[in-house]
């Protein structure tokens, strides 16, 4: 089984619908992230969380919200989806810098299409 | 502030030829540098990382990268390309905090 699991892997929805993308991890990491990937733009950070009570906005958080239900679970919500939120979304985890060299561990991605 | 520039959004090489993917970074503090690979319909997988130890870093699948502070570069190389190397490659920089800055990616095509 994958260390970082995302569901759903693919989703097609309509403008205005509420969508939740879920992420769970078995790596035991405290730090979790949500990124968005668009062609030619690389990965951009939406939200990040250092623990259950510490959630922070990234560079493109408008239109998104998150919930850290447990150390292992971090969900991303689109309250009212719009077409320009069509993208590939990645969840990632990491250890704190002092405990490792800090690389990110990624899930396999959730492809969202908003019509 | 940190930034990453990957030169060439698409690179094509013949099978068996040298692979060179370019990455230049900007960082006001000593950086951590990473190369990730993304195969179709998959997440990003770490190829290698530089964390202030040896400047020549060896990774998986025969890839390596050299940290050159004077040139602010961290180019990825492989002596002989294989068809299975076809993928998208991302360079990333971090200051060791939560923030990772990714390049825009280079799609590698390997020609038979």
Tab-separated table of C-alpha atoms in Angstrom:
chain	number	residue	atom	x	y	z
A	1	UNK	CA	0.000	0.000	0.000
A	2	UNK	CA	1.098	3.544	-0.719
A	3	UNK	CA	2.456	5.597	2.176
A	4	UNK	CA	0.406	8.622	1.090
A	5	UNK	CA	-3.044	7.818	-0.275
A	6	UNK	CA	-5.336	10.249	-2.048
A	7	UNK	CA	-9.014	9.785	-2.858
A	8	UNK	CA	-10.574	10.165	-5.312
A	9	UNK	CA	-7.931	9.747	-8.019
A	10	UNK	CA	-10.182	11.305	-10.626
A	11	UNK	CA	-13.267	13.456	-10.285
A	12	UNK	CA	-15.425	15.379	-12.722
A	13	UNK	CA	-17.834	17.888	-11.258
A	14	UNK	CA	-19.861	20.925	-12.195
A	15	UNK	CA	-19.398	24.576	-11.389
A	16	UNK	CA	-20.750	25.461	-7.965
A	17	UNK	CA	-20.505	21.992	-6.469
A	18	UNK	CA	-18.677	21.286	-3.219
A	19	UNK	CA	-15.783	18.890	-3.563
A	20	UNK	CA	-13.584	17.223	-0.955
A	21	UNK	CA	-10.245	15.585	-1.693
A	22	UNK	CA	-8.926	13.333	1.009
A	23	UNK	CA	-5.413	12.379	1.989
A	24	UNK	CA	-4.199	9.836	4.491
A	25	UNK	CA	-0.646	8.813	5.343
A	26	UNK	CA	1.074	5.986	7.153
A	27	UNK	CA	4.508	7.612	7.363
A	28	UNK	CA	3.888	9.057	10.814
A	29	UNK	CA	4.848	12.543	9.656
A	30	UNK	CA	3.436	15.597	11.375
A	31	UNK	CA	3.767	17.886	8.362
A	32	UNK	CA	1.247	17.632	5.553
A	33	UNK	CA	0.728	19.755	2.448
A	34	UNK	CA	-1.668	20.273	-0.428
A	35	UNK	CA	-0.246	21.346	-3.778
A	36	UNK	CA	-1.805	22.121	-7.104
A	37	UNK	CA	-0.088	21.263	-10.397
A	38	UNK	CA	-0.917	23.049	-13.631
A	39	UNK	CA	0.914	22.497	-16.939
A	40	UNK	CA	3.845	24.886	-17.274
A	41	UNK	CA	3.439	26.237	-13.740
A	42	UNK	CA	5.010	23.524	-11.621
A	43	UNK	CA	3.580	22.898	-8.155
A	44	UNK	CA	2.052	25.617	-6.039
A	45	UNK	CA	1.288	25.366	-2.336
A	46	UNK	CA	-2.360	25.678	-1.293
A	47	UNK	CA	-2.255	24.862	2.432
A	48	UNK	CA	0.125	23.248	4.872
A	49	UNK	CA	-0.181	21.858	8.371
A	50	UNK	CA	2.497	21.183	10.965
A	51	UNK	CA	0.147	19.319	13.276
A	52	UNK	CA	-3.571	18.921	13.982
A	53	UNK	CA	-3.854	22.396	15.517
A	54	UNK	CA	-1.504	24.218	13.174
A	55	UNK	CA	-2.893	24.970	9.712
A	56	UNK	CA	-1.532	27.647	7.423
A	57	UNK	CA	-2.356	29.195	4.073
A	58	UNK	CA	-0.020	28.753	1.184
A	59	UNK	CA	0.440	30.966	-1.852
A	60	UNK	CA	-2.878	30.111	-3.559
A	61	UNK	CA	-5.404	29.375	-0.784
A	62	UNK	CA	-8.310	31.483	-2.111
A	63	UNK	CA	-11.286	29.260	-2.929
A	64	UNK	CA	-9.974	26.359	-0.864
A	65	UNK	CA	-10.252	25.188	2.743
A	66	UNK	CA	-8.688	22.314	4.638
A	67	UNK	CA	-9.298	20.112	7.638
A	68	UNK	CA	-6.712	18.161	9.622
A	69	UNK	CA	-8.860	15.472	11.221
A	70	UNK	CA	-5.947	13.552	12.708
A	71	UNK	CA	-2.191	13.352	12.356
A	72	UNK	CA	-2.680	10.990	9.450
A	73	UNK	CA	-5.527	12.756	7.630
A	74	UNK	CA	-5.626	16.068	5.781
A	75	UNK	CA	-8.564	16.991	3.536
A	76	UNK	CA	-8.868	19.715	0.935
A	77	UNK	CA	-12.270	21.230	0.128
A	78	UNK	CA	-13.507	23.388	-2.711
A	79	UNK	CA	-16.650	24.991	-1.327
A	80	UNK	CA	-17.954	26.098	-4.722
A	81	UNK	CA	-15.875	24.714	-7.548
A	82	UNK	CA	-15.076	26.845	-10.584
A	83	UNK	CA	-13.535	25.800	-13.920
A	84	UNK	CA	-10.142	27.389	-13.233
A	85	UNK	CA	-9.747	24.983	-10.318
A	86	UNK	CA	-9.409	22.196	-12.845
A	87	UNK	CA	-5.970	20.786	-12.031
A	88	UNK	CA	-3.985	17.910	-10.592
A	89	UNK	CA	-3.860	18.066	-6.800
A	90	UNK	CA	-1.157	16.476	-4.685
A	91	UNK	CA	-0.961	15.735	-1.009
A	92	UNK	CA	2.515	15.462	0.500
A	93	UNK	CA	4.148	14.848	3.862
A	94	UNK	CA	7.528	15.592	5.390
A	95	UNK	CA	9.440	15.392	8.615
A	96	UNK	CA	10.632	18.560	10.370
A	97	UNK	CA	14.012	19.801	9.075
A	98	UNK	CA	15.865	18.880	12.228
A	99	UNK	CA	14.829	15.259	11.924
A	100	UNK	CA	15.599	14.709	8.295
A	101	UNK	CA	16.806	16.320	5.141
A	102	UNK	CA	13.254	17.400	4.589
A	103	UNK	CA	12.174	15.878	1.320
A	104	UNK	CA	8.504	15.706	0.478
A	105	UNK	CA	6.683	12.387	0.051
A	106	UNK	CA	3.836	12.630	-2.440
A	107	UNK	CA	0.575	10.863	-3.020
A	108	UNK	CA	-0.359	9.786	-6.528
A	109	UNK	CA	-2.527	12.800	-7.167
A	110	UNK	CA	-6.204	13.634	-7.595
A	111	UNK	CA	-7.210	14.892	-11.025
A	112	UNK	CA	-10.137	17.290	-10.745
A	113	UNK	CA	-12.121	18.585	-13.693
A	114	UNK	CA	-14.688	21.324	-13.131
A	115	UNK	CA	-17.139	21.772	-16.012
B	1	UNK	CA	13.406	34.905	-1.399
B	2	UNK	CA	14.001	31.659	-3.226
B	3	UNK	CA	13.351	30.754	-6.835
B	4	UNK	CA	14.057	27.970	-9.297
B	5	UNK	CA	14.500	28.156	-13.057
B	6	UNK	CA	14.469	25.080	-15.233
B	7	UNK	CA	15.776	25.778	-18.711
B	8	UNK	CA	13.862	23.928	-21.390
B	9	UNK	CA	10.317	22.758	-20.832
B	10	UNK	CA	10.915	19.885	-23.274
B	11	UNK	CA	14.144	17.971	-23.890
B	12	UNK	CA	14.602	15.133	-26.383
B	13	UNK	CA	17.549	12.743	-26.399
B	14	UNK	CA	18.315	9.544	-28.217
B	15	UNK	CA	18.417	6.308	-26.293
B	16	UNK	CA	21.967	5.837	-25.002
B	17	UNK	CA	22.806	9.546	-25.186
B	18	UNK	CA	23.681	11.847	-22.302
B	19	UNK	CA	20.801	13.364	-20.389
B	20	UNK	CA	21.316	16.922	-19.103
B	21	UNK	CA	18.457	18.769	-17.426
B	22	UNK	CA	19.279	22.251	-16.206
B	23	UNK	CA	18.273	23.872	-12.929
B	24	UNK	CA	19.373	27.215	-11.557
B	25	UNK	CA	18.290	28.461	-8.170
B	26	UNK	CA	18.270	31.612	-6.133
B	27	UNK	CA	18.457	31.498	-2.353
B	28	UNK	CA	19.524	33.927	0.356
B	29	UNK	CA	20.346	31.057	2.721
B	30	UNK	CA	22.148	27.755	2.161
B	31	UNK	CA	19.661	25.745	0.174
B	32	UNK	CA	18.386	22.229	0.200
B	33	UNK	CA	17.987	21.148	-3.423
B	34	UNK	CA	15.932	18.311	-4.829
B	35	UNK	CA	15.161	16.624	-8.120
B	36	UNK	CA	11.852	14.801	-8.434
B	37	UNK	CA	10.556	12.662	-11.287
B	38	UNK	CA	6.920	12.280	-12.293
B	39	UNK	CA	5.868	9.372	-14.476
B	40	UNK	CA	2.480	9.525	-16.229
B	41	UNK	CA	-0.468	9.270	-13.846
B	42	UNK	CA	1.789	9.091	-10.826
B	43	UNK	CA	2.936	11.348	-8.033
B	44	UNK	CA	6.368	12.886	-7.693
B	45	UNK	CA	9.179	10.603	-6.613
B	46	UNK	CA	12.478	11.812	-5.162
B	47	UNK	CA	15.442	11.211	-7.471
B	48	UNK	CA	18.127	12.837	-5.350
B	49	UNK	CA	18.792	15.656	-2.894
B	50	UNK	CA	21.563	18.012	-1.879
B	51	UNK	CA	21.750	18.920	1.802
B	52	UNK	CA	25.196	20.553	2.199
B	53	UNK	CA	27.205	17.352	2.295
B	54	UNK	CA	28.949	16.171	-0.901
B	55	UNK	CA	28.473	18.487	-3.859
B	56	UNK	CA	28.123	15.569	-6.284
B	57	UNK	CA	24.959	13.740	-5.411
B	58	UNK	CA	24.039	10.335	-6.742
B	59	UNK	CA	20.423	9.288	-6.972
B	60	UNK	CA	18.279	6.463	-8.168
B	61	UNK	CA	18.205	5.023	-11.689
B	62	UNK	CA	21.731	6.214	-12.522
B	63	UNK	CA	21.030	9.931	-12.174
B	64	UNK	CA	23.348	12.371	-10.483
B	65	UNK	CA	23.547	16.117	-9.922
B	66	UNK	CA	26.303	18.520	-8.977
B	67	UNK	CA	25.786	21.489	-6.692
B	68	UNK	CA	27.773	24.465	-7.982
B	69	UNK	CA	27.453	27.382	-5.635
B	70	UNK	CA	29.379	29.787	-7.862
B	71	UNK	CA	26.984	29.104	-10.720
B	72	UNK	CA	23.888	28.673	-8.494
B	73	UNK	CA	23.182	25.509	-10.448
B	74	UNK	CA	22.073	21.964	-9.707
B	75	UNK	CA	21.920	20.281	-13.108
B	76	UNK	CA	20.722	16.686	-13.416
B	77	UNK	CA	22.665	14.246	-15.585
B	78	UNK	CA	22.622	10.624	-16.643
B	79	UNK	CA	25.347	9.204	-18.896
B	80	UNK	CA	23.068	7.008	-20.996
B	81	UNK	CA	19.354	7.572	-21.478
B	82	UNK	CA	16.931	4.684	-21.353
B	83	UNK	CA	13.416	4.602	-22.743
B	84	UNK	CA	12.106	4.241	-19.191
B	85	UNK	CA	13.576	7.657	-18.300
B	86	UNK	CA	10.830	9.406	-20.267
B	87	UNK	CA	8.991	11.472	-17.665
B	88	UNK	CA	8.683	14.977	-16.292
B	89	UNK	CA	11.431	16.199	-13.981
B	90	UNK	CA	11.116	18.908	-11.355
B	91	UNK	CA	13.844	20.773	-9.542
B	92	UNK	CA	12.963	22.217	-6.124
B	93	UNK	CA	14.652	24.387	-3.509
B	94	UNK	CA	13.972	24.701	0.197
B	95	UNK	CA	15.517	26.713	3.002
B	96	UNK	CA	14.771	23.917	5.429
B	97	UNK	CA	11.449	25.304	6.557
B	98	UNK	CA	7.996	24.391	5.271
B	99	UNK	CA	8.441	26.166	1.970
B	100	UNK	CA	9.502	24.315	-1.174
B	101	UNK	CA	9.782	26.208	-4.443
B	102	UNK	CA	9.371	24.076	-7.539
B	103	UNK	CA	10.533	24.757	-11.053
B	104	UNK	CA	8.073	24.561	-13.916
B	105	UNK	CA	9.312	21.131	-14.961
B	106	UNK	CA	11.152	19.609	-17.917
B	107	UNK	CA	9.528	16.871	-19.936
B	108	UNK	CA	12.134	14.374	-21.141
B	109	UNK	CA	11.488	12.424	-24.298
B	110	UNK	CA	13.746	9.507	-25.209
B	111	UNK	CA	13.947	8.604	-28.881
B	112	UNK	CA	14.575	5.057	-30.013
